[in-house]
Amino acid sequence: MVENRPWLTFVRHLIVIVGAVIIAFPVWMTFVASTHDQVTMLQSPVPLLPGTHLIENYRDVLLEGYKSRPGTVPLYVTLTNSLIMALGVAIGKILISIISAFAIVYFRFPLRMTFFWMIFVTLMLPVEVRIVPTYGVVARLGMLNSYSGLIIPVIASATATFLFRQFFLSVPDELTEAARVDGASPMRFFWDILLPMSRTSIAALFVIQFIYGWNQYLWPLLITTQESFYTIVMNVSRQANVVDATPSWNLLMAMAMLAMLPPVLVVMFMQRLFVRGLVETEK
């Protein structure tokens, strides 16, 4: 039972407000820095309120990149690359995982559970562990500096396969029998019944996998040498770690703000389905 005391309500609200301020303050400072010029950002104290260079800074990084730095590309190029990679990873993982889980749950074939546990064991092998042999395979196939090289090696997901399998196991057997009695083929049952029921799970996995693909750094760094295939995370890191020079903090912060925008928009637009997909257990 929750006690209804005014001082307790005040403490709860105070904790929430303090937590929100702690989380939002770095984002606010990033935005403020992106609205000033470089001279202001190198002076002390650091400004706490927005400046007058907002449009200029964002236009420069979007259309020209890091201007004076050699090897830089406009930010819209890296944003496009990151968007293609994130969408490819999210959609590819969902497609492969849901088909794998469907086969494991609804088809009877030799070594069915062995295949499932072989998929499950790959959870213990993160990208960093298998990155060298994966790079060798991708290089032999001529997929370096390509979108297929960015997406395909990270497209399989044991976690998504496991989650879809668990969801399919919760579907009542009576529903499967009714579809069979009505003459529905396996793919008809999958397309007309399972897929609509999996809508919230697909939405939740799409949000998670989109952010995973968007934040990829090590794999794109390894297989791309052409600047036209750099991702936004790589671009921000390259400009922050310059040698024998001071980073242009105002432009760098503008890049960071733009890099945060797509994942935030995805979460905001899919928030309702995302939450339902995470909390719903009984279908």
mmCIF file of C-alpha atoms in Angstrom:
data_model
loop_
_atom_site.group_PDB
_atom_site.id
_atom_site.type_symbol
_atom_site.label_atom_id
_atom_site.label_comp_id
_atom_site.label_asym_id
_atom_site.label_seq_id
_atom_site.Cartn_x
_atom_site.Cartn_y
_atom_site.Cartn_z
ATOM 1 C CA MET A 1 0.000 0.000 0.000
ATOM 2 C CA VAL A 2 1.333 3.455 -0.975
ATOM 3 C CA GLU A 3 1.193 6.089 1.742
ATOM 4 C CA ASN A 4 -0.405 9.387 0.701
ATOM 5 C CA ARG A 5 1.587 11.957 2.662
ATOM 6 C CA PRO A 6 2.318 15.470 1.310
ATOM 7 C CA TRP A 7 5.990 15.434 2.297
ATOM 8 C CA LEU A 8 6.457 12.041 0.655
ATOM 9 C CA THR A 9 4.894 13.337 -2.571
ATOM 10 C CA PHE A 10 7.204 16.352 -2.430
ATOM 11 C CA VAL A 11 10.279 14.132 -2.005
ATOM 12 C CA ARG A 12 9.218 11.949 -4.937
ATOM 13 C CA HIS A 13 8.760 14.947 -7.209
ATOM 14 C CA LEU A 14 12.054 16.425 -6.036
ATOM 15 C CA ILE A 15 13.913 13.200 -6.879
ATOM 16 C CA VAL A 16 12.292 13.050 -10.330
ATOM 17 C CA ILE A 17 13.157 16.706 -11.045
ATOM 18 C CA VAL A 18 16.769 16.323 -9.874
ATOM 19 C CA GLY A 19 17.158 13.167 -11.957
ATOM 20 C CA ALA A 20 15.700 14.890 -15.040
ATOM 21 C CA VAL A 21 18.038 17.867 -14.601
ATOM 22 C CA ILE A 22 21.095 15.609 -14.231
ATOM 23 C CA ILE A 23 20.175 13.711 -17.404
ATOM 24 C CA ALA A 24 19.177 16.769 -19.448
ATOM 25 C CA PHE A 25 22.046 19.086 -18.437
ATOM 26 C CA PRO A 26 24.728 17.511 -20.730
ATOM 27 C CA VAL A 27 22.287 17.630 -23.656
ATOM 28 C CA TRP A 28 21.512 21.276 -22.902
ATOM 29 C CA MET A 29 25.231 22.158 -22.751
ATOM 30 C CA THR A 30 25.781 20.357 -26.070
ATOM 31 C CA PHE A 31 23.012 22.423 -27.645
ATOM 32 C CA VAL A 32 24.341 25.675 -26.138
ATOM 33 C CA ALA A 33 27.858 24.938 -27.417
ATOM 34 C CA SER A 34 26.466 24.294 -30.897
ATOM 35 C CA THR A 35 25.059 27.841 -31.028
ATOM 36 C CA HIS A 36 28.299 29.758 -30.289
ATOM 37 C CA ASP A 37 31.460 30.420 -32.279
ATOM 38 C CA GLN A 38 34.788 28.739 -31.586
ATOM 39 C CA VAL A 39 36.309 31.803 -29.843
ATOM 40 C CA THR A 40 33.524 31.905 -27.281
ATOM 41 C CA MET A 41 33.826 28.186 -26.592
ATOM 42 C CA LEU A 42 37.541 28.482 -25.836
ATOM 43 C CA GLN A 43 36.967 31.231 -23.240
ATOM 44 C CA SER A 44 36.171 30.765 -19.580
ATOM 45 C CA PRO A 45 33.536 30.453 -18.209
ATOM 46 C CA VAL A 46 31.652 28.325 -20.684
ATOM 47 C CA PRO A 47 28.330 29.985 -21.670
ATOM 48 C CA LEU A 48 25.161 28.490 -20.261
ATOM 49 C CA LEU A 49 22.727 30.197 -22.643
ATOM 50 C CA PRO A 50 22.352 29.798 -26.439
ATOM 51 C CA GLY A 51 24.321 32.097 -28.738
ATOM 52 C CA THR A 52 23.677 33.653 -32.128
ATOM 53 C CA HIS A 53 25.448 31.144 -34.445
ATOM 54 C CA LEU A 54 22.807 28.415 -34.425
ATOM 55 C CA ILE A 55 21.838 28.468 -38.110
ATOM 56 C CA GLU A 56 25.393 29.160 -39.294
ATOM 57 C CA ASN A 57 26.934 26.235 -37.391
ATOM 58 C CA TYR A 58 24.269 23.699 -38.370
ATOM 59 C CA ARG A 59 24.329 24.810 -42.009
ATOM 60 C CA ASP A 60 28.124 24.504 -42.107
ATOM 61 C CA VAL A 61 28.306 20.968 -40.701
ATOM 62 C CA LEU A 62 25.385 19.732 -42.793
ATOM 63 C CA LEU A 63 26.590 21.098 -46.123
ATOM 64 C CA GLU A 64 30.349 21.479 -45.731
ATOM 65 C CA GLY A 65 31.391 19.218 -42.864
ATOM 66 C CA TYR A 66 34.340 20.319 -40.802
ATOM 67 C CA LYS A 67 35.382 22.952 -43.372
ATOM 68 C CA SER A 68 39.119 23.472 -42.830
ATOM 69 C CA ARG A 69 39.921 19.865 -41.932
ATOM 70 C CA PRO A 70 41.215 17.628 -44.746
ATOM 71 C CA GLY A 71 39.295 14.447 -45.390
ATOM 72 C CA THR A 72 36.023 15.697 -43.995
ATOM 73 C CA VAL A 73 32.679 15.099 -45.678
ATOM 74 C CA PRO A 74 29.384 16.967 -45.329
ATOM 75 C CA LEU A 75 27.336 15.681 -42.464
ATOM 76 C CA TYR A 76 24.351 14.822 -44.629
ATOM 77 C CA VAL A 77 26.485 12.117 -46.276
ATOM 78 C CA THR A 78 27.371 10.432 -42.986
ATOM 79 C CA LEU A 79 23.799 10.848 -41.710
ATOM 80 C CA THR A 80 22.539 9.096 -44.842
ATOM 81 C CA ASN A 81 25.055 6.266 -44.396
ATOM 82 C CA SER A 82 24.056 5.802 -40.755
ATOM 83 C CA LEU A 83 20.370 5.831 -41.670
ATOM 84 C CA ILE A 84 20.862 3.177 -44.373
ATOM 85 C CA MET A 85 22.894 1.021 -42.004
ATOM 86 C CA ALA A 86 20.459 1.389 -39.083
ATOM 87 C CA LEU A 87 17.402 0.599 -41.233
ATOM 88 C CA GLY A 88 19.178 -2.309 -42.932
ATOM 89 C CA VAL A 89 20.290 -3.805 -39.629
ATOM 90 C CA ALA A 90 16.893 -3.357 -37.944
ATOM 91 C CA ILE A 91 14.775 -4.673 -40.819
ATOM 92 C CA GLY A 92 17.223 -7.469 -41.666
ATOM 93 C CA LYS A 93 17.467 -8.698 -38.081
ATOM 94 C CA ILE A 94 13.682 -8.760 -37.717
ATOM 95 C CA LEU A 95 13.142 -10.609 -41.009
ATOM 96 C CA ILE A 96 15.763 -13.273 -40.329
ATOM 97 C CA SER A 97 14.803 -13.707 -36.682
ATOM 98 C CA ILE A 98 11.053 -14.004 -37.171
ATOM 99 C CA ILE A 99 11.444 -16.541 -39.996
ATOM 100 C CA SER A 100 13.968 -18.549 -37.945
ATOM 101 C CA ALA A 101 11.690 -18.568 -34.909
ATOM 102 C CA PHE A 102 8.687 -19.567 -37.061
ATOM 103 C CA ALA A 103 10.599 -22.528 -38.483
ATOM 104 C CA ILE A 104 11.844 -23.652 -35.066
ATOM 105 C CA VAL A 105 8.424 -23.483 -33.386
ATOM 106 C CA TYR A 106 6.026 -24.683 -36.109
ATOM 107 C CA PHE A 107 8.060 -27.138 -38.193
ATOM 108 C CA ARG A 108 9.321 -30.547 -37.148
ATOM 109 C CA PHE A 109 12.657 -31.458 -38.710
ATOM 110 C CA PRO A 110 15.775 -33.321 -37.505
ATOM 111 C CA LEU A 111 18.087 -31.424 -35.127
ATOM 112 C CA ARG A 112 15.543 -28.653 -34.761
ATOM 113 C CA MET A 113 16.484 -27.810 -31.170
ATOM 114 C CA THR A 114 20.172 -28.287 -31.952
ATOM 115 C CA PHE A 115 19.922 -25.506 -34.521
ATOM 116 C CA PHE A 116 18.099 -23.326 -32.017
ATOM 117 C CA TRP A 117 20.782 -23.782 -29.371
ATOM 118 C CA MET A 118 23.483 -23.157 -31.975
ATOM 119 C CA ILE A 119 21.803 -19.813 -32.669
ATOM 120 C CA PHE A 120 21.405 -19.152 -28.962
ATOM 121 C CA VAL A 121 25.079 -19.832 -28.212
ATOM 122 C CA THR A 122 26.083 -16.992 -30.537
ATOM 123 C CA LEU A 123 24.864 -14.655 -27.784
ATOM 124 C CA MET A 124 28.182 -15.420 -26.117
ATOM 125 C CA LEU A 125 30.106 -14.299 -29.211
ATOM 126 C CA PRO A 126 29.860 -10.511 -29.577
ATOM 127 C CA VAL A 127 31.060 -8.758 -32.701
ATOM 128 C CA GLU A 128 34.406 -7.909 -31.087
ATOM 129 C CA VAL A 129 35.246 -11.600 -30.568
ATOM 130 C CA ARG A 130 34.596 -12.674 -34.169
ATOM 131 C CA ILE A 131 35.591 -9.429 -35.829
ATOM 132 C CA VAL A 132 38.884 -10.642 -37.354
ATOM 133 C CA PRO A 133 37.501 -13.729 -39.167
ATOM 134 C CA THR A 134 34.410 -11.751 -40.154
ATOM 135 C CA TYR A 135 36.619 -9.060 -41.648
ATOM 136 C CA GLY A 136 38.531 -11.738 -43.592
ATOM 137 C CA VAL A 137 35.322 -13.137 -45.076
ATOM 138 C CA VAL A 138 33.987 -9.691 -45.980
ATOM 139 C CA ALA A 139 37.300 -8.736 -47.608
ATOM 140 C CA ARG A 140 37.407 -11.966 -49.669
ATOM 141 C CA LEU A 141 33.868 -11.305 -50.876
ATOM 142 C CA GLY A 142 34.831 -7.786 -51.977
ATOM 143 C CA MET A 143 32.368 -6.120 -49.621
ATOM 144 C CA LEU A 144 34.715 -3.552 -48.105
ATOM 145 C CA ASN A 145 33.536 0.041 -48.485
ATOM 146 C CA SER A 146 29.980 -0.969 -49.324
ATOM 147 C CA TYR A 147 26.582 -0.861 -47.675
ATOM 148 C CA SER A 148 26.299 -4.646 -47.874
ATOM 149 C CA GLY A 149 29.587 -4.917 -45.953
ATOM 150 C CA LEU A 150 28.263 -2.543 -43.304
ATOM 151 C CA ILE A 151 24.946 -4.344 -42.850
ATOM 152 C CA ILE A 152 25.120 -8.081 -43.623
ATOM 153 C CA PRO A 153 27.817 -9.176 -41.088
ATOM 154 C CA VAL A 154 25.808 -7.733 -38.154
ATOM 155 C CA ILE A 155 22.361 -8.671 -39.424
ATOM 156 C CA ALA A 156 21.844 -11.946 -37.490
ATOM 157 C CA SER A 157 20.397 -11.687 -33.973
ATOM 158 C CA ALA A 158 20.118 -14.545 -31.505
ATOM 159 C CA THR A 159 18.291 -12.278 -29.054
ATOM 160 C CA ALA A 160 15.536 -11.411 -31.522
ATOM 161 C CA THR A 161 15.210 -15.064 -32.577
ATOM 162 C CA PHE A 162 14.842 -16.092 -28.942
ATOM 163 C CA LEU A 163 12.225 -13.388 -28.227
ATOM 164 C CA PHE A 164 10.139 -14.313 -31.294
ATOM 165 C CA ARG A 165 10.382 -17.995 -30.376
ATOM 166 C CA GLN A 166 9.103 -17.295 -26.884
ATOM 167 C CA PHE A 167 6.234 -15.241 -28.275
ATOM 168 C CA PHE A 168 5.256 -17.933 -30.795
ATOM 169 C CA LEU A 169 5.273 -20.542 -28.018
ATOM 170 C CA SER A 170 2.690 -18.428 -26.151
ATOM 171 C CA VAL A 171 0.246 -18.557 -29.084
ATOM 172 C CA PRO A 172 -2.574 -21.008 -28.168
ATOM 173 C CA ASP A 173 -2.516 -24.359 -29.948
ATOM 174 C CA GLU A 174 -6.245 -23.970 -30.600
ATOM 175 C CA LEU A 175 -5.471 -21.064 -32.912
ATOM 176 C CA THR A 176 -3.036 -23.188 -34.899
ATOM 177 C CA GLU A 177 -5.540 -26.031 -35.122
ATOM 178 C CA ALA A 178 -8.325 -23.671 -36.236
ATOM 179 C CA ALA A 179 -6.118 -22.321 -39.033
ATOM 180 C CA ARG A 180 -5.239 -25.865 -40.099
ATOM 181 C CA VAL A 181 -8.926 -26.890 -40.121
ATOM 182 C CA ASP A 182 -9.735 -23.840 -42.262
ATOM 183 C CA GLY A 183 -7.166 -25.017 -44.782
ATOM 184 C CA ALA A 184 -4.578 -22.287 -44.179
ATOM 185 C CA SER A 185 -1.101 -23.154 -45.423
ATOM 186 C CA PRO A 186 1.876 -22.567 -43.089
ATOM 187 C CA MET A 187 2.823 -19.335 -44.854
ATOM 188 C CA ARG A 188 -0.811 -18.183 -44.865
ATOM 189 C CA PHE A 189 -0.958 -18.837 -41.113
ATOM 190 C CA PHE A 190 2.300 -16.905 -40.685
ATOM 191 C CA TRP A 191 1.253 -13.959 -42.849
ATOM 192 C CA ASP A 192 -2.398 -13.565 -41.771
ATOM 193 C CA ILE A 193 -2.265 -14.576 -38.101
ATOM 194 C CA LEU A 194 1.214 -14.601 -36.593
ATOM 195 C CA LEU A 195 2.539 -11.453 -38.235
ATOM 196 C CA PRO A 196 -0.348 -9.169 -37.125
ATOM 197 C CA MET A 197 -0.132 -10.620 -33.605
ATOM 198 C CA SER A 198 3.601 -9.876 -33.534
ATOM 199 C CA ARG A 199 3.142 -6.201 -34.398
ATOM 200 C CA THR A 200 4.116 -4.803 -30.995
ATOM 201 C CA SER A 201 7.060 -7.202 -30.614
ATOM 202 C CA ILE A 202 8.315 -6.194 -34.064
ATOM 203 C CA ALA A 203 7.988 -2.515 -33.154
ATOM 204 C CA ALA A 204 9.927 -2.970 -29.909
ATOM 205 C CA LEU A 205 12.694 -4.900 -31.661
ATOM 206 C CA PHE A 206 12.816 -2.345 -34.481
ATOM 207 C CA VAL A 207 13.488 0.478 -32.009
ATOM 208 C CA ILE A 208 16.190 -1.509 -30.187
ATOM 209 C CA GLN A 209 17.900 -2.717 -33.367
ATOM 210 C CA PHE A 210 17.683 0.696 -35.071
ATOM 211 C CA ILE A 211 19.555 2.291 -32.165
ATOM 212 C CA TYR A 212 22.026 -0.632 -32.198
ATOM 213 C CA GLY A 213 22.709 -0.119 -35.906
ATOM 214 C CA TRP A 214 22.894 3.663 -35.554
ATOM 215 C CA ASN A 215 25.456 3.487 -32.755
ATOM 216 C CA GLN A 216 27.771 0.989 -34.488
ATOM 217 C CA TYR A 217 31.346 2.272 -34.395
ATOM 218 C CA LEU A 218 33.950 -0.512 -34.408
ATOM 219 C CA TRP A 219 32.663 -2.465 -37.419
ATOM 220 C CA PRO A 220 32.225 0.565 -39.756
ATOM 221 C CA LEU A 221 35.624 1.839 -38.598
ATOM 222 C CA LEU A 222 37.229 -1.455 -39.610
ATOM 223 C CA ILE A 223 35.742 -2.012 -43.047
ATOM 224 C CA THR A 224 35.455 1.530 -44.422
ATOM 225 C CA THR A 225 38.388 3.517 -45.756
ATOM 226 C CA GLN A 226 36.457 5.733 -48.136
ATOM 227 C CA GLU A 227 34.991 8.839 -46.554
ATOM 228 C CA SER A 228 31.796 8.492 -48.585
ATOM 229 C CA PHE A 229 30.927 5.411 -46.457
ATOM 230 C CA TYR A 230 31.729 6.889 -43.041
ATOM 231 C CA THR A 231 28.915 6.839 -40.491
ATOM 232 C CA ILE A 232 27.939 9.735 -38.260
ATOM 233 C CA VAL A 233 29.429 8.133 -35.127
ATOM 234 C CA MET A 234 32.758 7.673 -36.934
ATOM 235 C CA ASN A 235 32.639 11.244 -38.166
ATOM 236 C CA VAL A 236 32.073 12.723 -34.704
ATOM 237 C CA SER A 237 34.851 10.577 -33.233
ATOM 238 C CA ARG A 238 37.323 11.548 -35.976
ATOM 239 C CA GLN A 239 36.714 15.247 -35.473
ATOM 240 C CA ALA A 240 36.935 14.985 -31.675
ATOM 241 C CA ASN A 241 40.276 13.150 -31.771
ATOM 242 C CA VAL A 242 42.285 15.505 -33.975
ATOM 243 C CA VAL A 243 46.067 15.602 -33.543
ATOM 244 C CA ASP A 244 48.040 18.817 -32.965
ATOM 245 C CA ALA A 245 44.935 20.981 -33.170
ATOM 246 C CA THR A 246 42.039 22.132 -31.061
ATOM 247 C CA PRO A 247 38.691 20.649 -32.092
ATOM 248 C CA SER A 248 36.084 23.140 -33.258
ATOM 249 C CA TRP A 249 33.816 22.493 -30.328
ATOM 250 C CA ASN A 250 30.914 24.493 -31.679
ATOM 251 C CA LEU A 251 30.812 22.455 -34.919
ATOM 252 C CA LEU A 252 31.500 19.236 -33.063
ATOM 253 C CA MET A 253 28.565 19.842 -30.718
ATOM 254 C CA ALA A 254 26.332 20.650 -33.706
ATOM 255 C CA MET A 255 27.335 17.274 -35.183
ATOM 256 C CA ALA A 256 26.529 15.543 -31.885
ATOM 257 C CA MET A 257 23.090 17.152 -31.705
ATOM 258 C CA LEU A 258 22.264 16.090 -35.252
ATOM 259 C CA ALA A 259 23.589 12.573 -34.546
ATOM 260 C CA MET A 260 21.188 12.228 -31.611
ATOM 261 C CA LEU A 261 18.152 13.383 -33.550
ATOM 262 C CA PRO A 262 17.133 10.285 -35.635
ATOM 263 C CA PRO A 263 17.171 7.761 -32.734
ATOM 264 C CA VAL A 264 15.225 10.211 -30.565
ATOM 265 C CA LEU A 265 12.609 10.670 -33.300
ATOM 266 C CA VAL A 266 12.282 6.894 -33.763
ATOM 267 C CA VAL A 267 11.705 6.388 -30.031
ATOM 268 C CA MET A 268 9.210 9.275 -29.860
ATOM 269 C CA PHE A 269 7.125 8.152 -32.843
ATOM 270 C CA MET A 270 7.127 4.474 -31.824
ATOM 271 C CA GLN A 271 6.952 4.963 -28.058
ATOM 272 C CA ARG A 272 3.483 3.488 -27.597
ATOM 273 C CA LEU A 273 4.157 0.328 -29.612
ATOM 274 C CA PHE A 274 7.640 0.044 -28.082
ATOM 275 C CA VAL A 275 6.317 0.024 -24.517
ATOM 276 C CA ARG A 276 3.496 -2.398 -25.361
ATOM 277 C CA GLY A 277 5.949 -4.725 -27.080
ATOM 278 C CA LEU A 278 8.156 -4.812 -23.991
ATOM 279 C CA VAL A 279 5.449 -5.294 -21.355
ATOM 280 C CA GLU A 280 2.887 -7.509 -23.089
ATOM 281 C CA THR A 281 3.410 -11.134 -22.260
ATOM 282 C CA GLU A 282 -0.056 -12.576 -22.805
ATOM 283 C CA LYS A 283 -1.378 -12.352 -26.365
#
